[in-house]
mmCIF file of C-alpha atoms in Angstrom:
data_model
loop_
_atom_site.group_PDB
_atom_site.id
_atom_site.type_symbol
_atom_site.label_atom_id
_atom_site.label_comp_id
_atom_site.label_asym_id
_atom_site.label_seq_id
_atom_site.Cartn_x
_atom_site.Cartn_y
_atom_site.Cartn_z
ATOM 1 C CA UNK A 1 -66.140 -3.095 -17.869
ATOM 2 C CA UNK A 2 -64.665 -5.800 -20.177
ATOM 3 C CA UNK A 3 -61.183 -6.069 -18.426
ATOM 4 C CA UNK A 4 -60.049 -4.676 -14.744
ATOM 5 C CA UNK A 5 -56.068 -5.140 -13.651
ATOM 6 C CA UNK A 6 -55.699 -4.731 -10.136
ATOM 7 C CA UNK A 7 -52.760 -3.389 -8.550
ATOM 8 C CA UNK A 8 -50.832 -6.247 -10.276
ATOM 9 C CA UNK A 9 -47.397 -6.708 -9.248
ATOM 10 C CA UNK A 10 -45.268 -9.689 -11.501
ATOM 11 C CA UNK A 11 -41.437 -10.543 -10.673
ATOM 12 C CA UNK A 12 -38.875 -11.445 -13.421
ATOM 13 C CA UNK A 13 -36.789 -13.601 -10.559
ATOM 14 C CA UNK A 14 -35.299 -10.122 -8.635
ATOM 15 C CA UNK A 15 -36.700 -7.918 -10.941
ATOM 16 C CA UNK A 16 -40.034 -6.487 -10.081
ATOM 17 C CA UNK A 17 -41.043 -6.181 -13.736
ATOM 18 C CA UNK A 18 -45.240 -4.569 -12.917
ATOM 19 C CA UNK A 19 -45.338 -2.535 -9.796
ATOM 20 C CA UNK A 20 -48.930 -2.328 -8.852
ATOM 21 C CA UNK A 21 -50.418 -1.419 -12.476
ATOM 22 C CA UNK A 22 -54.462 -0.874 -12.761
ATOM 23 C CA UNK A 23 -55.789 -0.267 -15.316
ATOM 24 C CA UNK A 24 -59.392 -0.280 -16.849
ATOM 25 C CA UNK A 25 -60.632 -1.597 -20.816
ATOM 26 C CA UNK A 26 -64.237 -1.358 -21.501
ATOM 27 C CA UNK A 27 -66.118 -2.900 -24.478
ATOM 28 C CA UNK A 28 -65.629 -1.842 -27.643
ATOM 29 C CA UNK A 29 -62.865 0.260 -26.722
ATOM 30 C CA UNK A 30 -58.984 0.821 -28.139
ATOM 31 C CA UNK A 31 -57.032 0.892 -25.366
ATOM 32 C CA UNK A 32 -53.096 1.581 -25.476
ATOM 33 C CA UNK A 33 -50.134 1.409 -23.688
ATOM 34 C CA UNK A 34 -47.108 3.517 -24.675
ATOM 35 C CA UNK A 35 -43.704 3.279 -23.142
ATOM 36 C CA UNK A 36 -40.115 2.744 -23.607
ATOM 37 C CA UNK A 37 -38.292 -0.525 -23.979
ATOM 38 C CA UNK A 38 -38.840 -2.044 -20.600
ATOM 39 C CA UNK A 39 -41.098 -0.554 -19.163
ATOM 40 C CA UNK A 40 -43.430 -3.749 -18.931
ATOM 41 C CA UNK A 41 -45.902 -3.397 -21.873
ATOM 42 C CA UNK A 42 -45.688 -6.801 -23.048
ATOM 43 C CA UNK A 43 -45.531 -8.111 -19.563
ATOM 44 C CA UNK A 44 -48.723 -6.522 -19.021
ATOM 45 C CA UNK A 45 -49.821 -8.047 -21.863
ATOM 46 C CA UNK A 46 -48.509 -11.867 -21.619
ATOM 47 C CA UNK A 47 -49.706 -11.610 -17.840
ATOM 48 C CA UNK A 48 -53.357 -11.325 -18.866
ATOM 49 C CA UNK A 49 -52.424 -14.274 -21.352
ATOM 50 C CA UNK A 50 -52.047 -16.293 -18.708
ATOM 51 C CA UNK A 51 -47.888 -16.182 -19.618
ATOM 52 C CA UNK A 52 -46.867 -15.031 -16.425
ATOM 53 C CA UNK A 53 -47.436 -15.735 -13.036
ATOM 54 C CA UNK A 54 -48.953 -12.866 -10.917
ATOM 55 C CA UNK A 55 -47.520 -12.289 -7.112
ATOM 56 C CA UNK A 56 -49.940 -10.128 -6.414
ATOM 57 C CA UNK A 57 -53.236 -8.802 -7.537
ATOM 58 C CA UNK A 58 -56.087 -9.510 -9.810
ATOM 59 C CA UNK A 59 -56.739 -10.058 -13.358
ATOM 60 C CA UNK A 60 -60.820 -9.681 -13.848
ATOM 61 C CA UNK A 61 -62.587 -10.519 -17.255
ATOM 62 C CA UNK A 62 -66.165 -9.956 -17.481
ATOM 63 C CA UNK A 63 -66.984 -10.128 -13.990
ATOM 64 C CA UNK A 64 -64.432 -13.293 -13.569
ATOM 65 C CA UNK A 65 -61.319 -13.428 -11.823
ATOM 66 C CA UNK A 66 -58.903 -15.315 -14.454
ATOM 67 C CA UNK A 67 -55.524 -14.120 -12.514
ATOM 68 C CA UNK A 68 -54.759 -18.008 -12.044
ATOM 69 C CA UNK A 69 -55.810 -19.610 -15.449
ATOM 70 C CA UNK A 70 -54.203 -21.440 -17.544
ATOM 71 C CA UNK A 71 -53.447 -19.508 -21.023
ATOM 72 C CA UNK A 72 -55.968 -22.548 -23.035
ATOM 73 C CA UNK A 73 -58.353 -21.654 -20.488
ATOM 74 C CA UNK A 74 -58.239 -17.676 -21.454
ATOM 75 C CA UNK A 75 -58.110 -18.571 -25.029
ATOM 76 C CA UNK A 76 -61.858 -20.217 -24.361
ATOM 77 C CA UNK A 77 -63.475 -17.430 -22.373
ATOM 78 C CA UNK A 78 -62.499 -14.754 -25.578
ATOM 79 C CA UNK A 79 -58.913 -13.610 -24.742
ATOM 80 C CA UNK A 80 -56.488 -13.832 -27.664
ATOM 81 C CA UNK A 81 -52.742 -12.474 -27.919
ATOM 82 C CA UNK A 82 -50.715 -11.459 -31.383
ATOM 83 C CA UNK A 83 -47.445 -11.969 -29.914
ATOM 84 C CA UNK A 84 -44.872 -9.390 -30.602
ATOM 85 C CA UNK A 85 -42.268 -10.514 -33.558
ATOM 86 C CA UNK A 86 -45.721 -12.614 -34.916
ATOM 87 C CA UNK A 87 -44.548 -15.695 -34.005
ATOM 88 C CA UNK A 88 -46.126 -17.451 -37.110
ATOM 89 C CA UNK A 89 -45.578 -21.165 -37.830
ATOM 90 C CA UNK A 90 -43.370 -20.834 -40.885
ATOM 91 C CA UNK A 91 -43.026 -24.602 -41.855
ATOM 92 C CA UNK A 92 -47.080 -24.773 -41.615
ATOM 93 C CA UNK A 93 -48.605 -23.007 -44.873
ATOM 94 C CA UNK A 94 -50.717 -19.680 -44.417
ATOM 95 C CA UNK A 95 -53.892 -21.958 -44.492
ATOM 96 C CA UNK A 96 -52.548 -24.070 -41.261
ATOM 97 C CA UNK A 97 -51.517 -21.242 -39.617
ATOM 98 C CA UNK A 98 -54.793 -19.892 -39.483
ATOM 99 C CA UNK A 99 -56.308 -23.192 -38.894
ATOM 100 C CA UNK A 100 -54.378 -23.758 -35.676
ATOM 101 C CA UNK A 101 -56.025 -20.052 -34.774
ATOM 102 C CA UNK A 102 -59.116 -22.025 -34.381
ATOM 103 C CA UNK A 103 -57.955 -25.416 -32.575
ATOM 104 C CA UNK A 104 -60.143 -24.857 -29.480
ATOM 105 C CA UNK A 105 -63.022 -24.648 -31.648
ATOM 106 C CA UNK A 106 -65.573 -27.454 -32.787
ATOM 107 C CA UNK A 107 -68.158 -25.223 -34.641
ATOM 108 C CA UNK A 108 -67.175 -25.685 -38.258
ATOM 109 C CA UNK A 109 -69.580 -23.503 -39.853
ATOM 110 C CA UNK A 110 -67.905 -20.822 -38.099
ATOM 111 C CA UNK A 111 -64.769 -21.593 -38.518
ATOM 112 C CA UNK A 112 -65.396 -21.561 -42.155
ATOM 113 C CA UNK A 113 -67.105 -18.505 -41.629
ATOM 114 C CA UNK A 114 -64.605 -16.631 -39.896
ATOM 115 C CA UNK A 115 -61.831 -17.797 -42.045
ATOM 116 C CA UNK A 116 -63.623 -16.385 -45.439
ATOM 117 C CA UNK A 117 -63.867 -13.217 -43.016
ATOM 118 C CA UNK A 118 -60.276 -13.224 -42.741
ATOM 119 C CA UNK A 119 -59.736 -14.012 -46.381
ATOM 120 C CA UNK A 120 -61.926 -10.832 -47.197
ATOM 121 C CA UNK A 121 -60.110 -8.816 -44.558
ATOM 122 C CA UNK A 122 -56.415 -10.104 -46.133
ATOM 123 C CA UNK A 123 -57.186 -10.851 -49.130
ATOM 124 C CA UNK A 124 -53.464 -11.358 -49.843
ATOM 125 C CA UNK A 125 -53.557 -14.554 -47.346
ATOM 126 C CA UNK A 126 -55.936 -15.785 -50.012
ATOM 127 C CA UNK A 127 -53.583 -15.478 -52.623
ATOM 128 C CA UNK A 128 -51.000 -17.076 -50.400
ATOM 129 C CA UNK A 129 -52.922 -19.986 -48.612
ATOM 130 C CA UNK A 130 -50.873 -22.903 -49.844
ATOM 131 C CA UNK A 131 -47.661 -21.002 -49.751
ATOM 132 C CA UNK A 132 -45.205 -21.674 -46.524
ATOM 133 C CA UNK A 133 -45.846 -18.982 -44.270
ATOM 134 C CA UNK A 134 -42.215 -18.376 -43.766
ATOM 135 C CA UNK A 135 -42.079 -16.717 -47.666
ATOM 136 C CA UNK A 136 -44.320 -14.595 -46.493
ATOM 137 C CA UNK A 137 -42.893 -10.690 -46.292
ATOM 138 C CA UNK A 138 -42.758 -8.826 -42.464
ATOM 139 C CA UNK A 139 -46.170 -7.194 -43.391
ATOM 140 C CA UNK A 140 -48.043 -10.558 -44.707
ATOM 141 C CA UNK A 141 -46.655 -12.397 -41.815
ATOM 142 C CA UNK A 142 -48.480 -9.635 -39.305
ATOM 143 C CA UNK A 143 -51.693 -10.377 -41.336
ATOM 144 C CA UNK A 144 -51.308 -13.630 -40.618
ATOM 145 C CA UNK A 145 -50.492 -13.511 -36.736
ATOM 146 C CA UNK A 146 -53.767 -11.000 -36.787
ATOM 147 C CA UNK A 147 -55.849 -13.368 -38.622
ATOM 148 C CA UNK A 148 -54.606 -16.211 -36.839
ATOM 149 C CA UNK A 149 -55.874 -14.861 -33.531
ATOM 150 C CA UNK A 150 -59.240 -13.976 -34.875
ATOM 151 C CA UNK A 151 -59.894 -17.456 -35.621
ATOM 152 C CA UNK A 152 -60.223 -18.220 -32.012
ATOM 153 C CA UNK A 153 -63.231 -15.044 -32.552
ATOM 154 C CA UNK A 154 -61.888 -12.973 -29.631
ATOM 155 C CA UNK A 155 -63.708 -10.626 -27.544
ATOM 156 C CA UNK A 156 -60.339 -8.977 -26.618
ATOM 157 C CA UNK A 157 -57.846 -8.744 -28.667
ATOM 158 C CA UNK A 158 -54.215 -8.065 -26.874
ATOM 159 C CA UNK A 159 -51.489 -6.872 -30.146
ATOM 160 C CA UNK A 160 -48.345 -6.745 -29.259
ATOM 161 C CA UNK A 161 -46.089 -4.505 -31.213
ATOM 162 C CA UNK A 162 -47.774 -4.365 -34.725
ATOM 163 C CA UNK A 163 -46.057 -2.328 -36.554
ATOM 164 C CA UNK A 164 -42.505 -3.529 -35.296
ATOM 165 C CA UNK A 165 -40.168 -3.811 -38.245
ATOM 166 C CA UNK A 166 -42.619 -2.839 -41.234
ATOM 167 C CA UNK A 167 -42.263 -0.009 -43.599
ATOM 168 C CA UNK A 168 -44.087 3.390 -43.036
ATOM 169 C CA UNK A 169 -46.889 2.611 -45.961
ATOM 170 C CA UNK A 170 -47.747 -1.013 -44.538
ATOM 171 C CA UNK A 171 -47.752 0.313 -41.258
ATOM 172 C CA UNK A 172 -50.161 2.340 -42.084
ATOM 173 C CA UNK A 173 -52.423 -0.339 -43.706
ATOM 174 C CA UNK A 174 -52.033 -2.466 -40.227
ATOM 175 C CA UNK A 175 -53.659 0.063 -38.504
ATOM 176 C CA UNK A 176 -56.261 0.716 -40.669
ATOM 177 C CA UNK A 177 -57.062 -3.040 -40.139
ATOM 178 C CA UNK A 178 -56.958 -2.290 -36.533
ATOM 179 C CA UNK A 179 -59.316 0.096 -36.880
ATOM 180 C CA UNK A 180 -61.763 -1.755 -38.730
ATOM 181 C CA UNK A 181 -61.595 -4.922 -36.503
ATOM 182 C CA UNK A 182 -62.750 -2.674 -33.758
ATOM 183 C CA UNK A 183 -65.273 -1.335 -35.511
ATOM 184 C CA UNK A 184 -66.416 -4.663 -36.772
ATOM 185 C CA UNK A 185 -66.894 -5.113 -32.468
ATOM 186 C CA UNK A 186 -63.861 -6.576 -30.925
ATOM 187 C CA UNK A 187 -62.043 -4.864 -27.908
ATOM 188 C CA UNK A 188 -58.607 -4.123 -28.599
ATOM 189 C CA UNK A 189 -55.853 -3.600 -26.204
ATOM 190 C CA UNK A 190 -52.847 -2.407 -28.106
ATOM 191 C CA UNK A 191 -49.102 -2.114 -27.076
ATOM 192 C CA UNK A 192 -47.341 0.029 -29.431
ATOM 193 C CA UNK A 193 -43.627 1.618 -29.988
ATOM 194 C CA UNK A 194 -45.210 3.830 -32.270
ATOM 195 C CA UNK A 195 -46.757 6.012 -30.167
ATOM 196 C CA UNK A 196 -48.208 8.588 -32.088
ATOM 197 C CA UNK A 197 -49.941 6.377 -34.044
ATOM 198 C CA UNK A 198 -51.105 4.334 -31.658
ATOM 199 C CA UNK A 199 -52.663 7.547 -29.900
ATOM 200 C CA UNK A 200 -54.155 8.268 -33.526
ATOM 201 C CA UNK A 201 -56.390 5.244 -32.908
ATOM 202 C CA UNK A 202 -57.186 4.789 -29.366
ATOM 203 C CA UNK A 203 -59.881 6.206 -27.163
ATOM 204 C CA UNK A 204 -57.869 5.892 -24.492
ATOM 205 C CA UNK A 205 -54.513 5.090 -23.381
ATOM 206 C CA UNK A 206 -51.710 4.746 -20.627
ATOM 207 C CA UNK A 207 -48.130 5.786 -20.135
ATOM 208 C CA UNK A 208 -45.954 2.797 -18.255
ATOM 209 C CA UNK A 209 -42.292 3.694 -17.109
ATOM 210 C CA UNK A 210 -40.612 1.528 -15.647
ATOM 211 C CA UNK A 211 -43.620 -1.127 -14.090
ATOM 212 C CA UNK A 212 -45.749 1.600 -13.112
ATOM 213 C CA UNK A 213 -48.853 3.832 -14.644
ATOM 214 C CA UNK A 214 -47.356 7.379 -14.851
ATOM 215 C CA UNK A 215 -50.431 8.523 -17.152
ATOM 216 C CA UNK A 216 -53.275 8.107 -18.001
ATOM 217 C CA UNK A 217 -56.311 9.836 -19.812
ATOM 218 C CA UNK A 218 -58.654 9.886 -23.456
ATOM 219 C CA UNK A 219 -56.066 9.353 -26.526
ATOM 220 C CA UNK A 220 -55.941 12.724 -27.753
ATOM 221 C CA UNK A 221 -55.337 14.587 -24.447
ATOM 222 C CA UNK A 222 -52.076 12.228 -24.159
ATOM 223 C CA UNK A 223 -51.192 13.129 -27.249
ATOM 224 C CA UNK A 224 -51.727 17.112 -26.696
ATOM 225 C CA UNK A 225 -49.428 16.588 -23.206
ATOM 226 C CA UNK A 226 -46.319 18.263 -23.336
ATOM 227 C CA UNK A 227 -44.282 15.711 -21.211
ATOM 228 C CA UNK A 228 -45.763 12.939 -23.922
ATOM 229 C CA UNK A 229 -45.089 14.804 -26.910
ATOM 230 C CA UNK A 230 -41.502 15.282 -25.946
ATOM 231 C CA UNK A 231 -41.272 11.597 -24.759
ATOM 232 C CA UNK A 232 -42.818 10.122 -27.158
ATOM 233 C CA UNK A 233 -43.689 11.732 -29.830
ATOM 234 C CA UNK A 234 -40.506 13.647 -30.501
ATOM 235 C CA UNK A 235 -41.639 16.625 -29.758
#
């Protein structure tokens, strides 16, 4: 077991945001959550950042409890977000961003390494290194935020909305790349509006309404569930 939540409850001021979620990610696994607007995805997935703070339960990563670390801390044991709306430095050129990917590294070798990786994955962040990454278009600036947070060489990889305000074709493309990263052997755990999709890739995955688990089960029986379909996947 690569990640364990624990009957995690997390408090927006008044507003209990996570209601006792638990909920299991093993290595080399997709793992997704699918829900509507507030139903505490991304708090789900800033809490295990680090991001917010947890009034109950427990947050365990490879045997270790990280429920109180900081988000640095996180970063260094293999934990790495790509924060919804990508969040990309766009004063910094593509090259910066993805150097500041890599800042709690010292290795330079792999650094280099991993950034020719990236390059090969995206090649069009090749073609683009010196440019400002705030020319970049919605679908280069995802590549970015995805390369940028394998330069810190995760061992779980929390994405956060992906596909969020890309067209259909490029969408497509970002999950593809998805795909391949966990195939290449990092752990994904994927929050996505697009839940069909999302289901299209996963082994597994879990339905959150309203800060609690309502589902859960392998990717395509979600998909096949009647009270998903018609949720969901407008059906």
């Amino acid at each position: 077991m690569m990640l364990e939540l624990k009957d995690l409850h997390v408090y927006y001021g008044a507003i209990h945001a996570l209601q006792g979620i638990s909920l299991k990610v093993e290595e080399g696994e997709i793992v997704t959550l699918i829900g509507a607007n507030g139903a505490g995805k991304s708090t789900t997935l800033n809490t295990i950042s680090g991001l917010n703070r947890v009034q109950n339960g427990s947050i365990i990563f490879n045997g270790k409890d990280i429920t109180r670390m900081s988000p640095p801390d996180i970063v260094k044991l293999g934990i790495c977000q790509v924060p919804e709306g990508r969040r990309i430095f766009p004063n910094m050129t593509v090259l910066e961003n993805l150097e500041l990917g890599a800042y709690l590294r010292s290795d330079k070798e792999g650094i280099k390494k991993d950034l020719e990786d990236v390059y090969r994955r995206f090649p069009r962040l090749l073609e683009r290194k010196g440019q400002l990454a705030g020319t970049l278009s919605g679908g280069e600036q995802q590549m970015l935020a995805i390369g940028r947070a394998l330069m810190s060489r995760p061992r779980l990889l929390l994405m956060d909305e992906p596909s969020m305000g890309l067209a259909p074709i490029i969408v497509k493309d970002i999950f593809n790349i998805i795909k391949e990263i966990n195939q290449s052997g990092t752990t994904i755990l994927l929050v996505e509006q697009n839940a069909r999709m999302a289901l299209s890739i996963a082994h597994r995955g879990y339905v959150l309404e309203t800060g609690r688990i309502t589902l859960e089960g392998p990717a395509k029986e979600l998909a096949d569930n009647p009270q998903v379909q018609k949720a969901y996947l407008g059906g």
